[in-house]
mmCIF file of C-alpha atoms in Angstrom:
data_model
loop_
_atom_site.group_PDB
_atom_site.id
_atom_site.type_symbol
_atom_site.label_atom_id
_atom_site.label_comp_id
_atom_site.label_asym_id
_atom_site.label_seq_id
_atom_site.Cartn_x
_atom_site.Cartn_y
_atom_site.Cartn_z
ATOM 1 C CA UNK A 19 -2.877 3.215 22.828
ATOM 2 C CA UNK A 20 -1.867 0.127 23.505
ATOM 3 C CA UNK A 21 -2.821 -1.642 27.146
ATOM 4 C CA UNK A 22 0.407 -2.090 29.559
ATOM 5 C CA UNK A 23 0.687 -5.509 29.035
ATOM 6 C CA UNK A 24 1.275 -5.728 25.494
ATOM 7 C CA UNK A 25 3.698 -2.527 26.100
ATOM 8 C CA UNK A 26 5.368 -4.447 28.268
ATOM 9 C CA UNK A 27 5.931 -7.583 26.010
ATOM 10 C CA UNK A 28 6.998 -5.303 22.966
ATOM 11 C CA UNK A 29 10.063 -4.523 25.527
ATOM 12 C CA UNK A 30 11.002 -7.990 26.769
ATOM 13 C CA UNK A 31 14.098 -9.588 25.712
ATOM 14 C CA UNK A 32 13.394 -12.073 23.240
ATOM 15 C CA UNK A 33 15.044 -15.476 22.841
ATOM 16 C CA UNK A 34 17.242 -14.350 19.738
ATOM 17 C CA UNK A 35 18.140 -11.232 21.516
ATOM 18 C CA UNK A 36 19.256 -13.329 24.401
ATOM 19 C CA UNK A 37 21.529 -15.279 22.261
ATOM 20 C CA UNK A 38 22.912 -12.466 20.461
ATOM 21 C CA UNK A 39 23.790 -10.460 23.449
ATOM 22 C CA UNK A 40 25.828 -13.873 24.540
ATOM 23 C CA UNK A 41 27.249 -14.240 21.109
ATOM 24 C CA UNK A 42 26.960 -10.943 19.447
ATOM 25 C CA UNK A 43 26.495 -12.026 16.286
ATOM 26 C CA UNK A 44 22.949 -12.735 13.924
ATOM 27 C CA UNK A 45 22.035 -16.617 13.308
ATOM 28 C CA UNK A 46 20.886 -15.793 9.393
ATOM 29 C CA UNK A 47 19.951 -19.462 9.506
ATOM 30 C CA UNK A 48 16.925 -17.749 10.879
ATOM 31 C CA UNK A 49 15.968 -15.898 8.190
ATOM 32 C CA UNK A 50 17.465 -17.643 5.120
ATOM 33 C CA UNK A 51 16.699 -20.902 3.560
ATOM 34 C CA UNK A 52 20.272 -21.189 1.768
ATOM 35 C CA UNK A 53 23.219 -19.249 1.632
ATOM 36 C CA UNK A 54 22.747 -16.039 0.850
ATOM 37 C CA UNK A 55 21.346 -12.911 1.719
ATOM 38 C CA UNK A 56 17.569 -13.080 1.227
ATOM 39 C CA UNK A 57 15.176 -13.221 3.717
ATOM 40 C CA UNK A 58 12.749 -16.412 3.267
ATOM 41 C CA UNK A 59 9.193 -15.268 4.268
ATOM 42 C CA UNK A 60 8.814 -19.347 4.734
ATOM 43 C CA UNK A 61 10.862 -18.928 7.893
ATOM 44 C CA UNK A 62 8.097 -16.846 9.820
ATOM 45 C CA UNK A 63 5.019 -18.500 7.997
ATOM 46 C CA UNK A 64 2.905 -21.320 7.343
ATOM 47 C CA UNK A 65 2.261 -22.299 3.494
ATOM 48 C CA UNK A 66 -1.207 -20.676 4.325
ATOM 49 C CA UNK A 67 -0.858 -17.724 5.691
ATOM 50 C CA UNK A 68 -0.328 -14.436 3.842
ATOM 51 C CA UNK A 69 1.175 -12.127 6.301
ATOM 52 C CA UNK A 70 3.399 -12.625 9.379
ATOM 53 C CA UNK A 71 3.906 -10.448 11.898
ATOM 54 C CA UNK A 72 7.041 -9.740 14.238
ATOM 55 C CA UNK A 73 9.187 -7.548 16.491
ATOM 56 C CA UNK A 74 12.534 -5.953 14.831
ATOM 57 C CA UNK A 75 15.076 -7.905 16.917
ATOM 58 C CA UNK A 76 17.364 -5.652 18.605
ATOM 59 C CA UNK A 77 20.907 -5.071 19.428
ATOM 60 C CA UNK A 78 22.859 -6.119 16.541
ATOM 61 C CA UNK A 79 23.342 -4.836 13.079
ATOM 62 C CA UNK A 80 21.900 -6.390 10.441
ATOM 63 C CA UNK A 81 23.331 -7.418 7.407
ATOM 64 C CA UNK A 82 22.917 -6.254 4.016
ATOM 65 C CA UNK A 83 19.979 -8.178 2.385
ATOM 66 C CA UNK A 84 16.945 -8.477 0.187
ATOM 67 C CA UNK A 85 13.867 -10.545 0.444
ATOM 68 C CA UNK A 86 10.974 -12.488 -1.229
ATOM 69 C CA UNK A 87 8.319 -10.589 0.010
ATOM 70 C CA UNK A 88 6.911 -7.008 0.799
ATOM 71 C CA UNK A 89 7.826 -5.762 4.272
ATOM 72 C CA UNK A 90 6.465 -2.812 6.330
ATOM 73 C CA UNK A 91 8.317 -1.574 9.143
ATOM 74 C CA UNK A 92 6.874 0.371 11.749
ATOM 75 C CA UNK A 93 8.776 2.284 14.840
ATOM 76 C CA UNK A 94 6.573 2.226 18.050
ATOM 77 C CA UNK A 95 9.279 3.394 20.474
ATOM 78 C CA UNK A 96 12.708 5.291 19.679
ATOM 79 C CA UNK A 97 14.247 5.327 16.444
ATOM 80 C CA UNK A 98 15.793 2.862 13.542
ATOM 81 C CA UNK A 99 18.257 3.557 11.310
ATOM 82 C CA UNK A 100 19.090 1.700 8.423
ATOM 83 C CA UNK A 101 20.262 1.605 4.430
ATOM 84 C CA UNK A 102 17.773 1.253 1.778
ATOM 85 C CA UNK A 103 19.694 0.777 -1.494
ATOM 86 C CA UNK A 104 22.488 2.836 0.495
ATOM 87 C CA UNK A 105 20.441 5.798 1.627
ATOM 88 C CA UNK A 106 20.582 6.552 5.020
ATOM 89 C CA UNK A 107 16.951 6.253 6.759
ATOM 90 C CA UNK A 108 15.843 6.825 10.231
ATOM 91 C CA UNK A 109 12.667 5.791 11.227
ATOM 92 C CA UNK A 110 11.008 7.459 14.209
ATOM 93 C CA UNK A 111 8.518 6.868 16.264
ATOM 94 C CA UNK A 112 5.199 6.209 15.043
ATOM 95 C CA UNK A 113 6.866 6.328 11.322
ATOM 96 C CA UNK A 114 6.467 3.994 8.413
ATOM 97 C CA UNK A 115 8.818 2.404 5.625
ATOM 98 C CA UNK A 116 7.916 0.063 3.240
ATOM 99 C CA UNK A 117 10.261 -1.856 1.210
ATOM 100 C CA UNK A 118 9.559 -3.947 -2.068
ATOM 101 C CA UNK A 119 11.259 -7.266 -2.988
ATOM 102 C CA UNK A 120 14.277 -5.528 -4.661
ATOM 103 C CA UNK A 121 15.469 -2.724 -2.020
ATOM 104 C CA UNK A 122 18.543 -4.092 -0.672
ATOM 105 C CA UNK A 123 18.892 -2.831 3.028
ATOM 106 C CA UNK A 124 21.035 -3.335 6.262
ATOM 107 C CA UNK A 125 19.559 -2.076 9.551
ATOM 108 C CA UNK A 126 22.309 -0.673 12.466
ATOM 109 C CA UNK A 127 22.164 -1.562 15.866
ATOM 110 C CA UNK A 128 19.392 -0.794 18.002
ATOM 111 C CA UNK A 129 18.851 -0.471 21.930
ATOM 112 C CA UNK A 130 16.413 -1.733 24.296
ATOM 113 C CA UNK A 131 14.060 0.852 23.791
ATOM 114 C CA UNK A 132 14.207 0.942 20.108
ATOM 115 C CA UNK A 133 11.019 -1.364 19.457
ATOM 116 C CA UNK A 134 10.315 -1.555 15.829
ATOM 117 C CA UNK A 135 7.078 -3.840 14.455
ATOM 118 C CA UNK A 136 8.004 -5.864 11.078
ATOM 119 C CA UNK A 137 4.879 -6.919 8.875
ATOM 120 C CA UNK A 138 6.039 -9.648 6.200
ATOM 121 C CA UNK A 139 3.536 -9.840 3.593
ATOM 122 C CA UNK A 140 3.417 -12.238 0.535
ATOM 123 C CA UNK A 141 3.170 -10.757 -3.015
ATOM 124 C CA UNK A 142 -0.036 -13.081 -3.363
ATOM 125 C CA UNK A 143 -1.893 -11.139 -0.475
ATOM 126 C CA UNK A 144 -2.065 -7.899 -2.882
ATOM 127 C CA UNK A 145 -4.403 -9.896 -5.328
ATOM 128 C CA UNK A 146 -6.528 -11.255 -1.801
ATOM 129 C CA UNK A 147 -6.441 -7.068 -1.377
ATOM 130 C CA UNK A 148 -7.281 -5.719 -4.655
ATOM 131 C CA UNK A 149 -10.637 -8.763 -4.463
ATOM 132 C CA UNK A 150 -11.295 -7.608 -0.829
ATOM 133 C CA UNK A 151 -11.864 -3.931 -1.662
ATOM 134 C CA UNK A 152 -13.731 -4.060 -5.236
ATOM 135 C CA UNK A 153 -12.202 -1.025 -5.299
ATOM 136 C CA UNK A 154 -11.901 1.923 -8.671
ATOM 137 C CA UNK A 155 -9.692 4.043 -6.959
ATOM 138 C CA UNK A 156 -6.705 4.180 -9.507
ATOM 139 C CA UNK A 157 -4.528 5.945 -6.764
ATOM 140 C CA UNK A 158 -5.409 2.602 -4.671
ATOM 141 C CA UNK A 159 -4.249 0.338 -7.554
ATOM 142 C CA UNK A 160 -1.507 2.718 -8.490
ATOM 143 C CA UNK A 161 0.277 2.391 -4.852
ATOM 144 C CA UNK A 162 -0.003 -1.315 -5.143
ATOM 145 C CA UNK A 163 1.544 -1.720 -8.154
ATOM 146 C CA UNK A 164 4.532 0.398 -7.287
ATOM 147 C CA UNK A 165 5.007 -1.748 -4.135
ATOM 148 C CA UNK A 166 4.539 -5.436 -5.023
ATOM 149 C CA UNK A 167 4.152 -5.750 -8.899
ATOM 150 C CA UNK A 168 6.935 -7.899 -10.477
ATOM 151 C CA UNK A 169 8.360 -5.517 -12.888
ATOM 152 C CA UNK A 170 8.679 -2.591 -9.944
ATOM 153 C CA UNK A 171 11.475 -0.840 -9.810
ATOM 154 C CA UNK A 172 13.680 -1.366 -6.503
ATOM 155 C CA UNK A 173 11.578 0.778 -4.266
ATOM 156 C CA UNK A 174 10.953 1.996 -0.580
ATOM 157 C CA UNK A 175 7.968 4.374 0.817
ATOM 158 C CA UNK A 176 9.032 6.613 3.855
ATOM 159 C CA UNK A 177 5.822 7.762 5.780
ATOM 160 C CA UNK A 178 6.000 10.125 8.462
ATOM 161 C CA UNK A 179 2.800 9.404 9.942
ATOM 162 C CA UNK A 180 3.454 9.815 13.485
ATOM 163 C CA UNK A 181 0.596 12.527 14.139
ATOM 164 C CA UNK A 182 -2.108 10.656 12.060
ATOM 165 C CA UNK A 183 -4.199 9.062 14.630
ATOM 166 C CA UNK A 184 -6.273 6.921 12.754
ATOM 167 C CA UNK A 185 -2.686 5.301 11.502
ATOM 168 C CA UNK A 186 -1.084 4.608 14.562
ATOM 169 C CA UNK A 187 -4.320 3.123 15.950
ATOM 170 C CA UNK A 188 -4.540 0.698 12.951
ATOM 171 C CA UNK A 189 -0.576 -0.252 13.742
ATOM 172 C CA UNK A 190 -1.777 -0.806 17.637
ATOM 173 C CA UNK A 191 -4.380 -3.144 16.838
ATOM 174 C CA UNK A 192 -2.091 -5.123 14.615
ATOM 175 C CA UNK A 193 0.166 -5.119 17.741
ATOM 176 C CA UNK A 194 -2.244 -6.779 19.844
ATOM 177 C CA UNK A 195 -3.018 -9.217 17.349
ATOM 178 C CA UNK A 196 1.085 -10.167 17.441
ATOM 179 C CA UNK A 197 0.935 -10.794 20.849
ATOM 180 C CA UNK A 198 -3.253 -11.251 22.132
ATOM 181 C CA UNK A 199 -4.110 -12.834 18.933
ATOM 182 C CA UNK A 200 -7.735 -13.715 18.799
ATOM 183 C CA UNK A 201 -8.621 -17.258 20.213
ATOM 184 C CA UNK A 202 -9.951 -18.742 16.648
ATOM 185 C CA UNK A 203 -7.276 -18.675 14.209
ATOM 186 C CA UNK A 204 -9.460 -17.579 11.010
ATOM 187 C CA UNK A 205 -11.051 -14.802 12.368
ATOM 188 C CA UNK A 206 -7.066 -13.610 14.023
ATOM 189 C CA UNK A 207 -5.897 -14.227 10.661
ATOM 190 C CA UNK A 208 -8.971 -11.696 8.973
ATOM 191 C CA UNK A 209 -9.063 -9.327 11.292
ATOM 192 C CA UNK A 210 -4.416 -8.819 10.098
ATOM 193 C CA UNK A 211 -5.415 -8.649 6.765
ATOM 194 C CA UNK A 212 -8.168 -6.073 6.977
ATOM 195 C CA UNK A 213 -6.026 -3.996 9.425
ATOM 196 C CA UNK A 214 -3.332 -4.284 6.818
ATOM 197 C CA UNK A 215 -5.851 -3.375 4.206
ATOM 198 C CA UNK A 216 -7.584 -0.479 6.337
ATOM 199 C CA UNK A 217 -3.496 0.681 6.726
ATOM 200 C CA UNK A 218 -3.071 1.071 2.896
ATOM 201 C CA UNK A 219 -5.954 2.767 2.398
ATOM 202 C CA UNK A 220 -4.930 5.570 5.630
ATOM 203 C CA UNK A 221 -2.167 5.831 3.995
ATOM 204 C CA UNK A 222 -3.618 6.964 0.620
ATOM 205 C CA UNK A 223 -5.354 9.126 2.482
ATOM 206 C CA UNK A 224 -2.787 11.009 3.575
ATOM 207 C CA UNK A 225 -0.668 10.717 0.990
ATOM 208 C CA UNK A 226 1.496 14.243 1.551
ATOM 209 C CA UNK A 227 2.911 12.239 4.677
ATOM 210 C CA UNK A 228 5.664 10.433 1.644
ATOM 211 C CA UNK A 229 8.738 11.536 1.765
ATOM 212 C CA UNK A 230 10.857 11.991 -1.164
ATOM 213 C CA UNK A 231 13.317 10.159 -1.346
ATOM 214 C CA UNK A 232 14.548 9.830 -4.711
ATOM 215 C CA UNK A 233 13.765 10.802 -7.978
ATOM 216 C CA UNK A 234 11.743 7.462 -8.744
ATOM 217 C CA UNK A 235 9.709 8.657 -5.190
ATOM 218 C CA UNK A 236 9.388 12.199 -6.536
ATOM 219 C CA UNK A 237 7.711 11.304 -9.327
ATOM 220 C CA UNK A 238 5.457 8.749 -7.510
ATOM 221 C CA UNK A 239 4.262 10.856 -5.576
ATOM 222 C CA UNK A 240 3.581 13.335 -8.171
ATOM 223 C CA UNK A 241 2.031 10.637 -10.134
ATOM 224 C CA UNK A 242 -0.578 9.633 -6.595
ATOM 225 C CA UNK A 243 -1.438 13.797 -6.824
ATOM 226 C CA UNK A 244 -2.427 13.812 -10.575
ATOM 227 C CA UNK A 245 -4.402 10.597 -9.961
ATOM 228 C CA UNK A 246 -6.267 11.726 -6.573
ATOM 229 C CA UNK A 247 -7.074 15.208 -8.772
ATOM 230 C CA UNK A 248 -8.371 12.933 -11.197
ATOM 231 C CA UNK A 249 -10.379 11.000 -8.415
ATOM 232 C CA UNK A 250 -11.605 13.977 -7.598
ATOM 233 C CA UNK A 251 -12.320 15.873 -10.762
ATOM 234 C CA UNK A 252 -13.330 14.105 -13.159
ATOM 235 C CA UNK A 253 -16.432 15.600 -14.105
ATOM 236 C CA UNK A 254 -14.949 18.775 -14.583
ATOM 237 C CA UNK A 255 -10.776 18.422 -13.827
ATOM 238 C CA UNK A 256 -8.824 20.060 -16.593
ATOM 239 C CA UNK A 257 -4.760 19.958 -17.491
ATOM 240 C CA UNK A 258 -4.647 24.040 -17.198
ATOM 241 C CA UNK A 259 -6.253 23.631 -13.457
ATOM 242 C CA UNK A 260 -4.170 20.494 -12.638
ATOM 243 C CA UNK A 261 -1.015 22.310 -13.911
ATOM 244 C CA UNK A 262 -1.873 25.072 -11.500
ATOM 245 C CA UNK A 263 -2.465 22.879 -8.616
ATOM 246 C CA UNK A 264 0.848 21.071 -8.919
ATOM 247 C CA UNK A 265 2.995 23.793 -10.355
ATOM 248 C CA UNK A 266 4.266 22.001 -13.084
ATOM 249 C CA UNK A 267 4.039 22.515 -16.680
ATOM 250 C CA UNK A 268 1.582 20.493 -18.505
ATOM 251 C CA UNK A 269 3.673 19.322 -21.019
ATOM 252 C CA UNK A 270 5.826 17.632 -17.761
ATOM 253 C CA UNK A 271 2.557 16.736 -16.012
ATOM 254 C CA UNK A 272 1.560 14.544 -19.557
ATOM 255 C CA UNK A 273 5.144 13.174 -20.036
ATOM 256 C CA UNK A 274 4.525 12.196 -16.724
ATOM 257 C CA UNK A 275 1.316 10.488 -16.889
ATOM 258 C CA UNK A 276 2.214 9.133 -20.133
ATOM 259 C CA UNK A 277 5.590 7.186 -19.042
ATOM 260 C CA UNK A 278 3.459 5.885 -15.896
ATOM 261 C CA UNK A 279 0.289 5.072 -17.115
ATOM 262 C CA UNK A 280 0.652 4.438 -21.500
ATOM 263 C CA UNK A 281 -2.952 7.003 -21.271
ATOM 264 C CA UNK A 282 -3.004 10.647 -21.890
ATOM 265 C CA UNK A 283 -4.513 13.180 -19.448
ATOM 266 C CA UNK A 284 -7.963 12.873 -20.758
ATOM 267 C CA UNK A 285 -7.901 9.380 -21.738
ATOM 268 C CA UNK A 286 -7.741 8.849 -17.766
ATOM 269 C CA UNK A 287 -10.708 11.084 -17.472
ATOM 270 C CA UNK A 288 -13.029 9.129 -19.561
ATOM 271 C CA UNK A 289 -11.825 5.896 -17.799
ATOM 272 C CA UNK A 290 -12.499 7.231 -14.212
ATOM 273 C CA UNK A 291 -15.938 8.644 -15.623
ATOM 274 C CA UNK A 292 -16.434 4.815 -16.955
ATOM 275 C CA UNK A 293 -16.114 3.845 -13.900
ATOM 276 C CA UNK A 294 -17.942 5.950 -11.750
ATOM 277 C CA UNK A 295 -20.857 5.225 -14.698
ATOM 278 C CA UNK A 296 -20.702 1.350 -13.921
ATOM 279 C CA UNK A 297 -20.879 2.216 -10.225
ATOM 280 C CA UNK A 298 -23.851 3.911 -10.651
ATOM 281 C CA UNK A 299 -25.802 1.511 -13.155
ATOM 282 C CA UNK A 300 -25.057 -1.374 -11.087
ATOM 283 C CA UNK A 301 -26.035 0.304 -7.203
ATOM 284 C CA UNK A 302 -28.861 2.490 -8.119
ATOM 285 C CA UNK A 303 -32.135 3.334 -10.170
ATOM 286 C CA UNK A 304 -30.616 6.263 -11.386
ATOM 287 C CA UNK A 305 -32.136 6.647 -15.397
ATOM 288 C CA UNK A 306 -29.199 5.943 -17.860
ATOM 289 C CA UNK A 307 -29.438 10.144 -18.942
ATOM 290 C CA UNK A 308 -29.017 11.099 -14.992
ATOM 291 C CA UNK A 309 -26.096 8.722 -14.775
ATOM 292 C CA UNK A 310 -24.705 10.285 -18.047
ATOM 293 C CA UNK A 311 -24.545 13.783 -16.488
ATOM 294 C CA UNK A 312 -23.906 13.232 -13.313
ATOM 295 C CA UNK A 313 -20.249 11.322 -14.438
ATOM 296 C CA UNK A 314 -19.800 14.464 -16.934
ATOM 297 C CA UNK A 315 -21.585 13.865 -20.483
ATOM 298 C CA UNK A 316 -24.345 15.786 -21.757
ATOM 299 C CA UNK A 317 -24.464 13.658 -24.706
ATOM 300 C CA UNK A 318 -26.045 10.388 -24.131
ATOM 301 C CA UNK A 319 -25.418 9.137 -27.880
ATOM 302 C CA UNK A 320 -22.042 9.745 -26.911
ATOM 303 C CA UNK A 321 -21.835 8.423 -23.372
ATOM 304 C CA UNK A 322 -23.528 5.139 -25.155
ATOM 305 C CA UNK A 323 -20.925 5.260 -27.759
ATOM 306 C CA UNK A 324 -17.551 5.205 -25.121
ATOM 307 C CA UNK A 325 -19.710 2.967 -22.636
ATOM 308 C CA UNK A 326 -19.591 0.521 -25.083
ATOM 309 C CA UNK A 327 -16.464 0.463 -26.694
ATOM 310 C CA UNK A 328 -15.031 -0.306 -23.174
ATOM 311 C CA UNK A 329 -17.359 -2.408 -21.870
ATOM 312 C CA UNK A 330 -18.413 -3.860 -25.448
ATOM 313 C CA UNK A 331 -22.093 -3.561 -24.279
ATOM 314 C CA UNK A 332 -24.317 -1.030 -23.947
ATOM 315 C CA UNK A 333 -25.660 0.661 -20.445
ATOM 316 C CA UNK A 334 -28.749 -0.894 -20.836
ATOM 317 C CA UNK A 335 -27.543 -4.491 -21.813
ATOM 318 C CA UNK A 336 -24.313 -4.368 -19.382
ATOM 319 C CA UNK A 337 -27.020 -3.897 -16.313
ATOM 320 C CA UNK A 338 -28.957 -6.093 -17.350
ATOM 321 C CA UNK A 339 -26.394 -9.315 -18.001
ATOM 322 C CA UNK A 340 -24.882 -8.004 -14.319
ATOM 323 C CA UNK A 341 -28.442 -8.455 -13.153
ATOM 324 C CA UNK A 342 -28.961 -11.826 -14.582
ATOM 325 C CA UNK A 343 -25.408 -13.192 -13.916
ATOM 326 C CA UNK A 344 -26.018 -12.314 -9.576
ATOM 327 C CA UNK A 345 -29.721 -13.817 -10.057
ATOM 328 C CA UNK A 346 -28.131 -17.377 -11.326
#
């Protein structure tokens, strides 16, 4: 929850509102750095900074436009409606839409107690994410790359997310750091970008809260559910028992895997037991056979023989240049 105060501020009329209930029209001069219809993140940030954060203005329609960075709009009172790529979309309260670069979208008037939160967040702060985590969750890497990579399709993520807890907590606390930001500007500008962070990774988490959308979104999503079975079941998963869990044919589920990922089912397997493996060698004691088993091979002549072809070392030697590389 947020305190009263901040409440309070999130309903105030702000000095663009002002002007556009005078003039009833939108300044783009605003939002654009030429003339056209993209939004210029450089209007709301410094050269720095990664990720801005601001309050939907209300009142007005907005016009039909695109932008140079990866937005995530968030509903904290009322509702908003809007176009993405001409789809109708209202966002309630406590839901979430993202938007890549290439969704073009116009948003439709909104009252005074429609309060919608706008994060603006620079392609560049993905790579800051993907270093901050360290993480081997493919799903994690997968939802990334359908949001910010360069050869995405156009693309928007509807959330309904209003009952997860944990989710509209996160939101809150970016809230207050919008309008009580912390007193020392590093740590206020940390403590956005692991909230933003801790938000992506809720939101994996609860992945069944995506709508579908559209066909591209369909198939997303059914491409996030093979990869969290994967996650999973790896040590055991088969295409038979993913099949059942999804309800799909298997020769769909490994069109779909291989149009989305270039691997085959199993091929994804080994990588995710690879991974797990190199986990393992690198934060525990565990004896190379133990680690062997518990990722899924009985056969350590084998386990050596994929270990190495995609790390081009073997267990013993990969641990131990990690080991010497952190000592120097």
């Amino acid at each position: 929850m947020l305190k009263k105060s901040i409440e309070d501020k999130l309903f105030e009329l702000t000095t663009e509102e002002l002007k556009i209930l005078e003039k009833k029209e939108v300044d783009f001069s605003l939002y654009s750095s030429g003339h056209n219809n993209i939004v210029d993140i450089e209007n709301f940030i410094s050269a720095n900074d990664l990720i801005a954060i601001r309050k939907h203005t209300r009142f007005i329609d907005f016009p039909t436009h695109t932008h140079n960075f990866v937005e995530i709009q968030y509903v904290y009172s009322g509702s908003i409606t809007q176009y993405c790529n001409d789809k109708e979309i209202t966002l309630e309260s406590g839901q979430i839409l993202f938007f890549n670069q290439k969704v073009s979208h116009r948003v439709l008037k909104v009252n005074k107690d429609d309060i919608g939160i706008n994060l603006l967040i620079k392609p560049e702060f993905f790579n800051y994410l993907f270093t901050l985590t360290k993480t081997d969750n493919s799903l994690f890497k997968f939802l990334l790359g359908t949001i910010y990579k360069e050869e995405a399709n156009s693309q928007f993520l509807y959330f309904k997310v209003s009952q997860i807890r944990a989710i509209q907590e996160s939101m809150a606390e970016l809230i207050t750091e919008l309008y009580e930001p912390t007193i020392n500007k590093e740590i206020h500008e940390v403590l956005i970008k692991l909230n933003v962070a801790k938000l992506f990774i809720l939101l994996i988490k609860h992945i069944d809260t995506l709508e579908i959308t559209s066909v591209d979104v369909y198939e997303a999503k059914t491409i996030y559910k093979i990869i969290n079975y994967i996650e999973n079941n790896y040590i055991d998963g088969t295409l038979k028992d993913l099949s059942l869990v999804l309800s799909l044919p298997d020769y769909r589920i490994s069109k779909l895997i291989k149009a989305n990922t270039g691997k085959n089912f199993m091929e994804l397997i080994q990588i995710k037991r690879l991974q797990r493996a190199e986990h393992l060698l690198m934060n525990t004691n565990l004896p190379i056979i133990e680690i062997a088993y518990e990722v899924g091979y009985e056969n350590l002549t084998y386990f050596y023989k994929i270990f190495k072809k995609q790390y081009s070392l073997t267990p013993t030697n990969y641990k131990k240049m990690k080991e010497d590389s952190n000592v120097n």
